[in-house]
Tab-separated table of N, CA and C in Angstrom:
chain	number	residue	atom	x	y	z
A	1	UNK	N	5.511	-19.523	-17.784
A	1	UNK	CA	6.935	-19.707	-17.885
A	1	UNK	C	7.467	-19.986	-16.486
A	2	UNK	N	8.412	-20.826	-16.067
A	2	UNK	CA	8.716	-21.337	-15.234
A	2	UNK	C	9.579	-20.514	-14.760
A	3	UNK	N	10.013	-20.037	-13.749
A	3	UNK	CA	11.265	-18.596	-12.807
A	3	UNK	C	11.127	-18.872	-11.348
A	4	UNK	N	12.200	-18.092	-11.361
A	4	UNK	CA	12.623	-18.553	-9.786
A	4	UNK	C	11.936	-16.949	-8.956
A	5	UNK	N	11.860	-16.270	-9.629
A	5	UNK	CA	10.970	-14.110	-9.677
A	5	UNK	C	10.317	-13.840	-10.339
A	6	UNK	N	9.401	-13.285	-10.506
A	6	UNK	CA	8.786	-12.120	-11.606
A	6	UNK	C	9.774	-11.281	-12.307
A	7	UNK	N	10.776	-10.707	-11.100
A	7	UNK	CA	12.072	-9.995	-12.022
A	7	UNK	C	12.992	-10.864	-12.586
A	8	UNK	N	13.320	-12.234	-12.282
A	8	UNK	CA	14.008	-12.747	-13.561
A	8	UNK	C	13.157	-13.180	-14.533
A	9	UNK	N	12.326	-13.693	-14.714
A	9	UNK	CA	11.153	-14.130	-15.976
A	9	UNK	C	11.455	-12.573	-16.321
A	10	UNK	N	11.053	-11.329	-15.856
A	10	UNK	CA	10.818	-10.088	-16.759
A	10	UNK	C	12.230	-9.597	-17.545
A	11	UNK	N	13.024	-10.512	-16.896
A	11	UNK	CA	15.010	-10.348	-17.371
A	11	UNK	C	14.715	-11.238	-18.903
A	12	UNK	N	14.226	-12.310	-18.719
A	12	UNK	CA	14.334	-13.007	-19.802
A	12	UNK	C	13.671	-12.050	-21.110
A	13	UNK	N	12.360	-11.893	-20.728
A	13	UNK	CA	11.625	-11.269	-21.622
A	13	UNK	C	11.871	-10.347	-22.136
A	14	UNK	N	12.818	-9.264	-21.612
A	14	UNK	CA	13.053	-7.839	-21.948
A	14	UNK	C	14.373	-8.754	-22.795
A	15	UNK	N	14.915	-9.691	-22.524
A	15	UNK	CA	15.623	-10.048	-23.452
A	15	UNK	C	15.717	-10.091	-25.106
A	16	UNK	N	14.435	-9.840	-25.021
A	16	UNK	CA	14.139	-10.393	-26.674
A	16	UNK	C	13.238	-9.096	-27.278
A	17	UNK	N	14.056	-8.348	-28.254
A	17	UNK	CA	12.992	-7.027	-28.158
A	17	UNK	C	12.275	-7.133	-29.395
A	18	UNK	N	11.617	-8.540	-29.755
A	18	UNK	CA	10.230	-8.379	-30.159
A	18	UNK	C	8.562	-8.687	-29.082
A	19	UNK	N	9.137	-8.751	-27.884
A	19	UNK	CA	8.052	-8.975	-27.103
A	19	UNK	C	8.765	-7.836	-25.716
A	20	UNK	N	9.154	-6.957	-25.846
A	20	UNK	CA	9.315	-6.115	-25.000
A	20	UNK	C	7.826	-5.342	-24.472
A	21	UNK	N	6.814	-5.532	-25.688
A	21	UNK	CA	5.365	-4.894	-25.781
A	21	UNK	C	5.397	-3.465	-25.261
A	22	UNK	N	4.330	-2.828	-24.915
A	22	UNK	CA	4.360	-1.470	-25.008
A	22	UNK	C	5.258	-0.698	-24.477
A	23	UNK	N	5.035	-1.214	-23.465
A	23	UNK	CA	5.749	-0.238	-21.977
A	23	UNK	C	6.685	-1.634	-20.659
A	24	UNK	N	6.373	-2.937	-21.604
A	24	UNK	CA	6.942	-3.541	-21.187
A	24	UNK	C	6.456	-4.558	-20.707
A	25	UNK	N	6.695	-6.046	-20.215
A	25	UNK	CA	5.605	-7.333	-20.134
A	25	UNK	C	5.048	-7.374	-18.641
A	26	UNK	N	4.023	-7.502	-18.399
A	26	UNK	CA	3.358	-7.746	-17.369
A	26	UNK	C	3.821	-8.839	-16.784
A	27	UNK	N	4.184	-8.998	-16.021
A	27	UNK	CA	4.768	-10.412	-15.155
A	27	UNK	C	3.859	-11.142	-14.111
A	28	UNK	N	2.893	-11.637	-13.861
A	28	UNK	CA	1.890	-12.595	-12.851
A	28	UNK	C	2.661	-13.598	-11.918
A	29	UNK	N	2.219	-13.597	-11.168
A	29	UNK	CA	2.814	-15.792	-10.015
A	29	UNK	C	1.644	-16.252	-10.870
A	30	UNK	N	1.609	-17.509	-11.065
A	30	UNK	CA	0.197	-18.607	-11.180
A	30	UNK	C	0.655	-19.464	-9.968
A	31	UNK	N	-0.005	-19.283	-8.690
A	31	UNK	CA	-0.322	-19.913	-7.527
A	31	UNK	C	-0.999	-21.499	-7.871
A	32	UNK	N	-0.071	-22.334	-7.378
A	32	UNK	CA	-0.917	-23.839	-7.152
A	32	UNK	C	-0.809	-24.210	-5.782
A	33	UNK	N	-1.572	-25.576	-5.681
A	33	UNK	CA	-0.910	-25.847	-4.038
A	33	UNK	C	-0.431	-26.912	-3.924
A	34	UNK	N	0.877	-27.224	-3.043
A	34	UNK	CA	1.988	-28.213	-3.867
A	34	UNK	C	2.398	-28.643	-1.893
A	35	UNK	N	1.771	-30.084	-1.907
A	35	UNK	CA	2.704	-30.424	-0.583
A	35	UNK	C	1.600	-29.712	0.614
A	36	UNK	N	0.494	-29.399	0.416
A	36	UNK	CA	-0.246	-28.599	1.533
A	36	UNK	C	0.419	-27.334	1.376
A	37	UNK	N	1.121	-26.630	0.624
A	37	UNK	CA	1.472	-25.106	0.780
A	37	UNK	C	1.538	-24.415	-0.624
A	38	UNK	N	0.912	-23.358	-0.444
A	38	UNK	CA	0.444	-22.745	-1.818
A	38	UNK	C	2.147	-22.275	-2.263
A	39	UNK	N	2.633	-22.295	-3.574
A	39	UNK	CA	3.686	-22.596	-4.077
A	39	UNK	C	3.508	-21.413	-5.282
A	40	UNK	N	4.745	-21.057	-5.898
A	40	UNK	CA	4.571	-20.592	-7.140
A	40	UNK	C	6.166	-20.708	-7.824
A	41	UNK	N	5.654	-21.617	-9.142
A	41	UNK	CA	6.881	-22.110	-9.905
A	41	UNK	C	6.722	-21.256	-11.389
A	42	UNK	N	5.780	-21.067	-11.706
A	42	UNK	CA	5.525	-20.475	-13.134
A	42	UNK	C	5.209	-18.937	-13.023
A	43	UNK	N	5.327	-18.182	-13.790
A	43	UNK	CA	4.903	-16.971	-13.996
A	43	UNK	C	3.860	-16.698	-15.384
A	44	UNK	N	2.996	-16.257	-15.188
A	44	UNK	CA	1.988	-15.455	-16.528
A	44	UNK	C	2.414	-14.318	-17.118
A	45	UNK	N	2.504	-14.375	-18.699
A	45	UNK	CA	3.134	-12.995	-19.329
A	45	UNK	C	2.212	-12.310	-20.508
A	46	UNK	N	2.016	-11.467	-19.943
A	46	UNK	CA	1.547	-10.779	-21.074
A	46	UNK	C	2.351	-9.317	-22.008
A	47	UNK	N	2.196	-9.518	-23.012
A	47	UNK	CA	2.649	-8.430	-23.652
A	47	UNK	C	1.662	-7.929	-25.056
A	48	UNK	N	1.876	-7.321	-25.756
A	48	UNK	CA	1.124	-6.847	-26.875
A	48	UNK	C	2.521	-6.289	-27.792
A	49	UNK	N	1.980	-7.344	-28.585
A	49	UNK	CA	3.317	-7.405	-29.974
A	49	UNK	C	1.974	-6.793	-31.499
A	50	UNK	N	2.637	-6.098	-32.170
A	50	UNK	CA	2.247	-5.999	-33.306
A	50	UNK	C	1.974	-7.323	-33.703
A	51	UNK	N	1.075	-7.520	-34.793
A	51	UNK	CA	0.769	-8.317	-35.665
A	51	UNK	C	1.870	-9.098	-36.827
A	52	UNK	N	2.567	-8.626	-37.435
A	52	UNK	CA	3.330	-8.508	-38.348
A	52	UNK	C	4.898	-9.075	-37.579
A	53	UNK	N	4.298	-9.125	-35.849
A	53	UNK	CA	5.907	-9.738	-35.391
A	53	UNK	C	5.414	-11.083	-34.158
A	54	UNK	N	3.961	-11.183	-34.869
A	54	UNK	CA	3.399	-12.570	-33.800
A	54	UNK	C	4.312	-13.667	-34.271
A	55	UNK	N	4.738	-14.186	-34.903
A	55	UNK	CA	5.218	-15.329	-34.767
A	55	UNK	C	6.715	-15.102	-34.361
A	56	UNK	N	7.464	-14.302	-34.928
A	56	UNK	CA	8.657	-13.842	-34.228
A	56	UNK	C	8.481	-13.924	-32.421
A	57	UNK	N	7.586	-13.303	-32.018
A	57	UNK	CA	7.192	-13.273	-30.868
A	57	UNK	C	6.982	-14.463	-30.112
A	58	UNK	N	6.469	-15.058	-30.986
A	58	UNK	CA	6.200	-16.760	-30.157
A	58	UNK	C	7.412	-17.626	-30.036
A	59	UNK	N	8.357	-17.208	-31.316
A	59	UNK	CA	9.548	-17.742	-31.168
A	59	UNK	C	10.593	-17.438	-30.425
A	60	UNK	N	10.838	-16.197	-30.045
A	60	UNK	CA	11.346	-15.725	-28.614
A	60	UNK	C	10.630	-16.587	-27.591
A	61	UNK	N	9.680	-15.995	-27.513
A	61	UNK	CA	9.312	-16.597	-26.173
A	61	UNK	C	9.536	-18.080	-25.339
A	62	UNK	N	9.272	-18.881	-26.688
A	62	UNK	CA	9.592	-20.034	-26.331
A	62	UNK	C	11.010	-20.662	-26.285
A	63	UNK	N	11.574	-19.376	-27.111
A	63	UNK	CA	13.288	-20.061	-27.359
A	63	UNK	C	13.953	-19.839	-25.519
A	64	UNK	N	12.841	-18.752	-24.775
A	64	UNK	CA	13.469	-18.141	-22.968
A	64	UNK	C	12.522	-19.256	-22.335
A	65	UNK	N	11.789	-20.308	-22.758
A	65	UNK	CA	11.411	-20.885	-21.762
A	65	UNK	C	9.533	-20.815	-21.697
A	66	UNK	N	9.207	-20.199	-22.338
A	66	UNK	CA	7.468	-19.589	-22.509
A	66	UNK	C	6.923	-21.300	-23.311
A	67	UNK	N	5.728	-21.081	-22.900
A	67	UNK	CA	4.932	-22.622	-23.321
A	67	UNK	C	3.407	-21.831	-23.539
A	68	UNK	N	2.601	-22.889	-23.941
A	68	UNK	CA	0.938	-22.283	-23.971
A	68	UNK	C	0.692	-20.844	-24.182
A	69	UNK	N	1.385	-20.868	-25.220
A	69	UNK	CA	1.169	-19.031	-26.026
A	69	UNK	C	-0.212	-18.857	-25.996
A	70	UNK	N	-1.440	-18.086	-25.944
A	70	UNK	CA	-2.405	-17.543	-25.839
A	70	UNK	C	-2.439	-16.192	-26.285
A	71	UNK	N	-3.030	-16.223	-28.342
A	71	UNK	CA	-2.871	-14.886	-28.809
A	71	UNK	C	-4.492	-14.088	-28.827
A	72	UNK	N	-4.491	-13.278	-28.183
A	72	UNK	CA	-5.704	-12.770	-28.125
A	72	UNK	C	-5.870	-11.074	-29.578
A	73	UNK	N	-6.800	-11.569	-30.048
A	73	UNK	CA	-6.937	-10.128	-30.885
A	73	UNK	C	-7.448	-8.838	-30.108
A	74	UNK	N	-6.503	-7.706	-29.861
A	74	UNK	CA	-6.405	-6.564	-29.288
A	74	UNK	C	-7.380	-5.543	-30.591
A	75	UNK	N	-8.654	-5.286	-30.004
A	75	UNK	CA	-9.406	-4.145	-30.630
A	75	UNK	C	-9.075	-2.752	-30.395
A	76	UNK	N	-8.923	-2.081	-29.288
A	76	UNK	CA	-8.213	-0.860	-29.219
A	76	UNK	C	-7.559	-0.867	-27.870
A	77	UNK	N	-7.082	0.164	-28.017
A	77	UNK	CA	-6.250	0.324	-26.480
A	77	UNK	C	-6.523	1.918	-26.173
A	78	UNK	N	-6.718	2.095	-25.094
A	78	UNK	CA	-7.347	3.525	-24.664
A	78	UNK	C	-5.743	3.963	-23.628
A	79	UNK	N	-5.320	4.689	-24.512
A	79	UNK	CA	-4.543	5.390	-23.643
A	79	UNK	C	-4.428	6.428	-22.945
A	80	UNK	N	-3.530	7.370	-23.000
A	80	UNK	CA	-3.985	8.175	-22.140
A	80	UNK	C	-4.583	9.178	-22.759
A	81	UNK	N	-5.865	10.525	-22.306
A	81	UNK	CA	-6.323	11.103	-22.936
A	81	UNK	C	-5.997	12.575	-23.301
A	82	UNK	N	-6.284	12.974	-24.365
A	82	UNK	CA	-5.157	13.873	-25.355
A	82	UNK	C	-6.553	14.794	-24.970
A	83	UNK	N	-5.533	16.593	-25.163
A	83	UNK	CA	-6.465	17.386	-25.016
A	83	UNK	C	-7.515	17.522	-26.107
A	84	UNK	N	-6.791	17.340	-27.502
A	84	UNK	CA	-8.088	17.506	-28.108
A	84	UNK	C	-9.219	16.413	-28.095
A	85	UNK	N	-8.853	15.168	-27.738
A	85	UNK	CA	-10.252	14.259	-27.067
A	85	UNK	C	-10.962	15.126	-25.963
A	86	UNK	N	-10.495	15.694	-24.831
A	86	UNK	CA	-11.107	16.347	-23.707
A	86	UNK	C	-11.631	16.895	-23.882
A	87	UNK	N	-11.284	18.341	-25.308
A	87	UNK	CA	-12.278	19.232	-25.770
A	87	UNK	C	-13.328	18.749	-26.572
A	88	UNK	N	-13.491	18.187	-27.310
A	88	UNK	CA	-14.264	17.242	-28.044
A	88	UNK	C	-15.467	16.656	-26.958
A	89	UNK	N	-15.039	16.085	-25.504
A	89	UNK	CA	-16.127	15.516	-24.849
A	89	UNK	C	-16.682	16.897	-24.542
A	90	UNK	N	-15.763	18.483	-23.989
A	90	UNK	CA	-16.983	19.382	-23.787
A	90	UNK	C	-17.642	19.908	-24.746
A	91	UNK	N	-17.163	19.622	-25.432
A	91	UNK	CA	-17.870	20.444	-27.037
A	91	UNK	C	-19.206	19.711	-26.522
A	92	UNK	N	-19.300	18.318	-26.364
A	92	UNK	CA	-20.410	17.473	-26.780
A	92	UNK	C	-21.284	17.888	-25.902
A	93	UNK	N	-20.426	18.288	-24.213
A	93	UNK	CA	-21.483	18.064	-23.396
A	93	UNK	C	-21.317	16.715	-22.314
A	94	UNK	N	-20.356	16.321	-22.592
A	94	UNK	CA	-20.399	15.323	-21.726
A	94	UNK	C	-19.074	14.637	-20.776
């Protein structure tokens, strides 16, 4: 997505609260080199939208300016770890 910041691209995005994603969108530069000087016009976004709101999601995105959607299937997500996981690893031993 094309921005002039990471914090305005992340203005746009929080705009639209079907791609707000977990805790909120990851914002990237994608560095090219433009004129002999490394430049950055676009930003990379990632977020993690439910299933059931992917296309909603794509349609935000692109309605703020987002291009080359890239949906990847998310197998689990390891968050943070809960005591009864902790006891469970000493139970095991490990």
């Amino acid at each position: 997505m094309r921005g002039n910041s990471a914090e305005e691209v992340a203005e746009r995005v929080l705009s639209q609260t079907s791609i707000w994603g977990l805790q909120g969108p990851t914002v990237s530069p994608v560095y090219r080199r433009r004129d002999g000087k490394v430049d950055v016009e676009y930003y990379a976004i990632n977020v993690v939208v439910p299933q059931k709101l992917l296309y909603k999601s794509i349609q935000q995105l692109r309605s703020i300016g987002g291009s080359g959607v890239l949906v990847t299937k998310l197998t689990y997500i390891f968050d943070e770890e809960t005591p009864r996981w902790r006891n469970l690893l000493s139970e095991l031993g490990l």
